[in-house]
Amino acid sequence: MAKGQVMTSVSGYPRIGYDREWKKALEQYWAGKLTLSELEAEMERIELLRLAKLKEEGIDFIPVNDFSWYDHVLDMTAMFGLIPERFGYEGGPITADLMFALARGTETAVACEMTKWFNTNYHYIVPEWEGKPPVLTENRPLASYRRAKEKLGIEGKPVLVGPYTYVRFIKGIPQGERRQVLDQFADVYGRILHELEAEGVSCVQLDEPAFVKPMTADDWQAAQAVYERLRLAAPGLTIWVQTYFDSVSGLDSFLQLPVDVYGLDFVHGEERNEAALRQTGIPSGKRVAFGIIDGRNIWRADLLAAATWLESIEPIVPRSHWIVQPSCSLLHVPLTAEREEALPGYVRGALAFADEKVAETVRLAAHLSEPTAESAALLEASAADVLAWREEPARKRPHVVEAVERLIRDAEADGGRRAPYEQRRAAQRRRWPELPLLPTTTIGSLPQTAEIRKARLRFRKGEWSAGAYESFLRQEIERWVRIQEEIGIDVLVHGEFERTDMVEYFGEKLDGFVFTKFGWVQSYGSRCVKPPILYGDVAFREAMTVAETAYAQSLTKRPVKGMLTGPVTILNWSFVRDDVPREQCAYQLAYALRQEIQELEQAGIGMIQVDEPAVKEGMPLKAEDAARYREWAVLAFLLATNGAVPETQIHTHMCYCDFSDMVETIRRMDADVISLETARSGGDMVDTLRKERYELGIGLGVYDIHSPRVPSVGEIERFIETALTVLPAESFWINPDCGLKTRNEPETVAALKHMVEATVSVRQAR
Ligand code: GLN
Ligand code: ZN
């Protein structure tokens, strides 16, 4: 029996192609190996292929204009002609080269900033405001719509970043002027929508994820005003406002926007969205796009549970007004799990990447529209599969679960800390009496030359024996121990030459992870990452870093710092199982690292760094969730490190973020020494530390490692002197901003020499 047609939609789809041909085309063009027209042809081929795929799968609302040659936010910026002065743009059409220039910089103009898109690992190019009003250089959504229609007969749904969100992310709008700028943009958006309507487009999707961020009454008023203008500009067009990544901050205001479809995330922040929806109800005649298939994770959905939940909403939104879809753009997951034949069957069967999610969406809607015995059986099978996966013995490691429970109980009893800092500090001073004031060190990785990468590859491919590879690594470690000694660095590192990636390295050595062959996700521009998959209980197998670290230590009298990646960072840079709370996974990782620390201690390593660069980026979008996250992130770090004896000096390192609201969290992590990046972290760390005392050991990055420029002795000296106006010299460390693996050897040696020279001169002046 038909119950009313339930429509399907996808709000965005990966652009990189099954073989990352998108990335390859871009890089070939940049390298001068493709002409512009060849690039254009290849881009169109990829764009149409994905549209054809969505059509073939039976998606009703197929997104167009979500495809991009680089970044969809940059596309909007180009469309509005918002080109910063330094790029010398004088009006007219925006060329591909100009767009690439904004993203990548030129000889004469620095690139626009790049920032993470909400709490994802996707980076967008930040629009800059220089006071020039926006124009419409080209109606890109219209052009995308036409391409899909002419080439494939698809009635696409143009997708744009919505006006409120776009303007909220423009950098440099003077205080108090944002509302006025928003007005200017409302005009241009109005024109775009008007032209779409005139073309016969029936539906346009405006992405407004900024609505899940904190919204004041004024913010909602501004949003309301914009949407009223859009409504007037295109009265007959179906306007669809899409939110994702969390619940809307103020659903009642959201539902007052004069639009036709309200897109909500019912995977992330679902409880809040659901409660608000039940309370507010939906204006009559309006449709809701239910983001019910997780667009952020890679696991198959329980479609029976999804259907049951939707049916419980029926009194509030009639079925004929339902649209079902993944919770956000599928940009954030890999394309297909079908090709992952090398994975164990039980993992592979549990995976749903973009294509599988599209199929799930269609399957769910088909059943909701017109249930048949067959559709019901499919839903039941999906529920059974999810259950079986949950119970899968290969995921279970009861000894880990028990040990972690015990650890947490103990931590609750004593706060999870080691001996008080003062005691540790005294013990550590006795252990390294020769360590000077303002000790110098580095963050861990040393230049990864082509030779090192080649060696690793040869070993992986089996061309080199373990013995040959190991002796190569040893040579490299020894060479660099000598270099560090010669430069005069006080605390050495082994250099991380054996690691391609700081998360992958540990994932491969722990139980509970698998790695895909083709599971790429766009990170920024043409750069893609292949996150490890944490699928089960995590267990320590055997020592992971002891051989290299102990070897380095055997070569020198100076302390060598062991180098581990922290639990929260491993978690945040992986795809994580969703059958247990995230914090449980973090605690299990912590437990494994705790065992590694013990191994290092037994091998005589006295300083151990546990890197946590990704703590801040895992921060939930809502304050109430963020507070809980901080709690468990701190606890995970403590569980990893609090087994160390007082004489062991625990270091940590953080980077890529604004630390101004992190000092308390950092303090609670209780590391003996933290090194922080300062050059690119936004906000001024020295300023922050002026306001907030910090008592534990701390090193602020004294020079920026992201640039090949070698800093002068003078500028490093000045930076150290400034830092010492807010931090006591007794607890201050000298280090670069971050790991050195992307730098070459000559510039690294030169910069580190300057760092040491500057330190010596500051020491002498004291
Ligand atoms: N120890 C790591 C390195 O030096 C830290 C990297 C990071 O902070 N992202 O490479
Ligand atoms: Zn770093």
PDB file of C-alpha atoms in Angstrom, residues 384-517:
ATOM      1  CA  ALA A 384      20.561  -7.843  11.654  1.00  0.00           C
ATOM      2  CA  ASP A 385      23.857  -6.935   9.995  1.00  0.00           C
ATOM      3  CA  VAL A 386      24.424  -4.022  12.326  1.00  0.00           C
ATOM      4  CA  LEU A 387      23.656  -6.239  15.288  1.00  0.00           C
ATOM      5  CA  ALA A 388      25.957  -8.981  14.043  1.00  0.00           C
ATOM      6  CA  TRP A 389      28.709  -6.435  13.515  1.00  0.00           C
ATOM      7  CA  ARG A 390      28.197  -5.173  17.025  1.00  0.00           C
ATOM      8  CA  GLU A 391      28.577  -8.730  18.327  1.00  0.00           C
ATOM      9  CA  GLU A 392      31.432  -9.659  15.979  1.00  0.00           C
ATOM     10  CA  PRO A 393      33.970 -11.580  18.096  1.00  0.00           C
ATOM     11  CA  ALA A 394      36.903 -10.225  16.087  1.00  0.00           C
ATOM     12  CA  ARG A 395      36.169  -6.770  17.510  1.00  0.00           C
ATOM     13  CA  LYS A 396      36.141  -7.856  21.116  1.00  0.00           C
ATOM     14  CA  ARG A 397      39.093  -7.845  23.436  1.00  0.00           C
ATOM     15  CA  PRO A 398      37.592  -8.315  26.895  1.00  0.00           C
ATOM     16  CA  HIS A 399      40.947  -8.092  28.662  1.00  0.00           C
ATOM     17  CA  VAL A 400      41.303  -4.541  27.309  1.00  0.00           C
ATOM     18  CA  VAL A 401      37.812  -3.552  28.378  1.00  0.00           C
ATOM     19  CA  GLU A 402      38.440  -4.859  31.880  1.00  0.00           C
ATOM     20  CA  ALA A 403      41.854  -3.268  32.214  1.00  0.00           C
ATOM     21  CA  VAL A 404      40.512   0.085  31.058  1.00  0.00           C
ATOM     22  CA  GLU A 405      37.642  -0.071  33.523  1.00  0.00           C
ATOM     23  CA  ARG A 406      40.104  -0.736  36.280  1.00  0.00           C
ATOM     24  CA  LEU A 407      42.339   2.140  35.181  1.00  0.00           C
ATOM     25  CA  ILE A 408      39.441   4.566  35.163  1.00  0.00           C
ATOM     26  CA  ARG A 409      38.304   3.455  38.613  1.00  0.00           C
ATOM     27  CA  ASP A 410      41.808   4.092  39.930  1.00  0.00           C
ATOM     28  CA  ALA A 411      42.003   7.454  38.193  1.00  0.00           C
ATOM     29  CA  GLU A 412      38.707   8.481  39.720  1.00  0.00           C
ATOM     30  CA  ALA A 413      40.046   7.598  43.136  1.00  0.00           C
ATOM     31  CA  ASP A 414      43.166   9.748  42.904  1.00  0.00           C
ATOM     32  CA  GLY A 415      42.365  12.340  40.243  1.00  0.00           C
ATOM     33  CA  GLY A 416      44.489  10.497  37.735  1.00  0.00           C
ATOM     34  CA  ARG A 417      47.604  12.524  38.329  1.00  0.00           C
ATOM     35  CA  ARG A 418      51.078  11.383  39.044  1.00  0.00           C
ATOM     36  CA  ALA A 419      53.033  12.725  42.001  1.00  0.00           C
ATOM     37  CA  PRO A 420      52.538  16.494  42.301  1.00  0.00           C
ATOM     38  CA  TYR A 421      54.452  18.557  39.762  1.00  0.00           C
ATOM     39  CA  GLU A 422      56.866  19.994  42.364  1.00  0.00           C
ATOM     40  CA  GLN A 423      57.971  16.509  43.366  1.00  0.00           C
ATOM     41  CA  ARG A 424      58.340  15.398  39.767  1.00  0.00           C
ATOM     42  CA  ARG A 425      60.301  18.464  38.937  1.00  0.00           C
ATOM     43  CA  ALA A 426      62.742  17.900  41.775  1.00  0.00           C
ATOM     44  CA  ALA A 427      63.173  14.238  40.795  1.00  0.00           C
ATOM     45  CA  GLN A 428      63.762  15.199  37.187  1.00  0.00           C
ATOM     46  CA  ARG A 429      66.325  17.847  38.128  1.00  0.00           C
ATOM     47  CA  ARG A 430      68.247  15.176  40.016  1.00  0.00           C
ATOM     48  CA  ARG A 431      68.076  12.909  36.999  1.00  0.00           C
ATOM     49  CA  TRP A 432      69.442  15.508  34.548  1.00  0.00           C
ATOM     50  CA  PRO A 433      71.593  17.870  36.623  1.00  0.00           C
ATOM     51  CA  GLU A 434      73.510  18.952  33.531  1.00  0.00           C
ATOM     52  CA  LEU A 435      70.439  20.226  31.686  1.00  0.00           C
ATOM     53  CA  PRO A 436      70.975  24.001  31.287  1.00  0.00           C
ATOM     54  CA  LEU A 437      68.552  26.835  31.839  1.00  0.00           C
ATOM     55  CA  LEU A 438      66.329  27.216  28.737  1.00  0.00           C
ATOM     56  CA  PRO A 439      66.924  23.706  27.387  1.00  0.00           C
ATOM     57  CA  THR A 440      66.719  23.341  23.625  1.00  0.00           C
ATOM     58  CA  THR A 441      64.877  20.559  21.821  1.00  0.00           C
ATOM     59  CA  THR A 442      62.815  19.811  18.683  1.00  0.00           C
ATOM     60  CA  ILE A 443      59.301  18.452  18.167  1.00  0.00           C
ATOM     61  CA  GLY A 444      60.224  15.010  16.881  1.00  0.00           C
ATOM     62  CA  SER A 445      60.422  14.584  13.154  1.00  0.00           C
ATOM     63  CA  LEU A 446      63.522  15.541  11.178  1.00  0.00           C
ATOM     64  CA  PRO A 447      63.668  16.155   7.409  1.00  0.00           C
ATOM     65  CA  GLN A 448      62.108  13.299   5.444  1.00  0.00           C
ATOM     66  CA  THR A 449      64.204  13.314   2.331  1.00  0.00           C
ATOM     67  CA  ALA A 450      63.240  11.598  -0.922  1.00  0.00           C
ATOM     68  CA  GLU A 451      65.808   8.962  -0.038  1.00  0.00           C
ATOM     69  CA  ILE A 452      64.042   8.130   3.222  1.00  0.00           C
ATOM     70  CA  ARG A 453      60.654   7.938   1.562  1.00  0.00           C
ATOM     71  CA  LYS A 454      62.089   5.687  -1.121  1.00  0.00           C
ATOM     72  CA  ALA A 455      63.620   3.385   1.464  1.00  0.00           C
ATOM     73  CA  ARG A 456      60.311   3.065   3.309  1.00  0.00           C
ATOM     74  CA  LEU A 457      58.514   2.288   0.075  1.00  0.00           C
ATOM     75  CA  ARG A 458      61.056  -0.347  -0.925  1.00  0.00           C
ATOM     76  CA  PHE A 459      60.660  -2.019   2.416  1.00  0.00           C
ATOM     77  CA  ARG A 460      56.868  -1.942   2.176  1.00  0.00           C
ATOM     78  CA  LYS A 461      56.916  -3.422  -1.273  1.00  0.00           C
ATOM     79  CA  GLY A 462      59.208  -6.188  -0.082  1.00  0.00           C
ATOM     80  CA  GLU A 463      62.114  -5.044  -2.249  1.00  0.00           C
ATOM     81  CA  TRP A 464      64.198  -4.488   0.843  1.00  0.00           C
ATOM     82  CA  SER A 465      64.581  -6.986   3.656  1.00  0.00           C
ATOM     83  CA  ALA A 466      63.774  -5.922   7.202  1.00  0.00           C
ATOM     84  CA  GLY A 467      67.477  -6.066   7.932  1.00  0.00           C
ATOM     85  CA  ALA A 468      68.440  -3.769   5.071  1.00  0.00           C
ATOM     86  CA  TYR A 469      65.730  -1.285   6.001  1.00  0.00           C
ATOM     87  CA  GLU A 470      66.664  -1.334   9.650  1.00  0.00           C
ATOM     88  CA  SER A 471      70.302  -0.677   8.991  1.00  0.00           C
ATOM     89  CA  PHE A 472      69.344   2.197   6.713  1.00  0.00           C
ATOM     90  CA  LEU A 473      67.232   3.682   9.521  1.00  0.00           C
ATOM     91  CA  ARG A 474      70.043   3.230  11.998  1.00  0.00           C
ATOM     92  CA  GLN A 475      72.477   5.065   9.780  1.00  0.00           C
ATOM     93  CA  GLU A 476      70.055   7.942   9.420  1.00  0.00           C
ATOM     94  CA  ILE A 477      69.412   8.061  13.172  1.00  0.00           C
ATOM     95  CA  GLU A 478      73.126   8.050  13.929  1.00  0.00           C
ATOM     96  CA  ARG A 479      73.852  10.750  11.381  1.00  0.00           C
ATOM     97  CA  TRP A 480      71.215  12.972  12.946  1.00  0.00           C
ATOM     98  CA  VAL A 481      72.245  12.286  16.542  1.00  0.00           C
ATOM     99  CA  ARG A 482      75.655  13.627  15.564  1.00  0.00           C
ATOM    100  CA  ILE A 483      74.162  16.617  13.763  1.00  0.00           C
ATOM    101  CA  GLN A 484      72.001  17.496  16.764  1.00  0.00           C
ATOM    102  CA  GLU A 485      74.969  17.146  19.107  1.00  0.00           C
ATOM    103  CA  GLU A 486      77.107  19.323  16.899  1.00  0.00           C
ATOM    104  CA  ILE A 487      74.460  22.014  16.742  1.00  0.00           C
ATOM    105  CA  GLY A 488      74.331  21.841  20.527  1.00  0.00           C
ATOM    106  CA  ILE A 489      70.749  20.755  21.115  1.00  0.00           C
ATOM    107  CA  ASP A 490      70.183  19.605  24.677  1.00  0.00           C
ATOM    108  CA  VAL A 491      67.370  17.084  24.326  1.00  0.00           C
ATOM    109  CA  LEU A 492      67.610  14.990  21.173  1.00  0.00           C
ATOM    110  CA  VAL A 493      65.105  13.068  19.074  1.00  0.00           C
ATOM    111  CA  HIS A 494      65.597  10.017  16.883  1.00  0.00           C
ATOM    112  CA  GLY A 495      63.849  11.746  13.961  1.00  0.00           C
ATOM    113  CA  GLU A 496      60.764   9.596  13.155  1.00  0.00           C
ATOM    114  CA  PHE A 497      62.270   8.417   9.847  1.00  0.00           C
ATOM    115  CA  GLU A 498      60.334   5.160  10.091  1.00  0.00           C
ATOM    116  CA  ARG A 499      56.948   6.944  10.062  1.00  0.00           C
ATOM    117  CA  THR A 500      54.953   8.037   7.019  1.00  0.00           C
ATOM    118  CA  ASP A 501      52.307   9.477   9.230  1.00  0.00           C
ATOM    119  CA  MET A 502      52.087   9.928  12.967  1.00  0.00           C
ATOM    120  CA  VAL A 503      48.687   8.218  13.280  1.00  0.00           C
ATOM    121  CA  GLU A 504      49.060   5.505  10.676  1.00  0.00           C
ATOM    122  CA  TYR A 505      52.324   4.388  12.261  1.00  0.00           C
ATOM    123  CA  PHE A 506      50.658   3.548  15.565  1.00  0.00           C
ATOM    124  CA  GLY A 507      47.463   2.246  13.961  1.00  0.00           C
ATOM    125  CA  GLU A 508      49.488  -0.338  12.071  1.00  0.00           C
ATOM    126  CA  LYS A 509      51.175  -1.540  15.219  1.00  0.00           C
ATOM    127  CA  LEU A 510      48.052  -1.800  17.366  1.00  0.00           C
ATOM    128  CA  ASP A 511      45.252  -4.347  17.205  1.00  0.00           C
ATOM    129  CA  GLY A 512      41.840  -2.888  16.399  1.00  0.00           C
ATOM    130  CA  PHE A 513      42.752  -0.929  13.249  1.00  0.00           C
ATOM    131  CA  VAL A 514      42.496  -1.682   9.547  1.00  0.00           C
ATOM    132  CA  PHE A 515      43.652   0.325   6.552  1.00  0.00           C
ATOM    133  CA  THR A 516      41.835   0.709   3.259  1.00  0.00           C
ATOM    134  CA  LYS A 517      43.456   0.766  -0.163  1.00  0.00           C
TER     135      LYS A 517
END
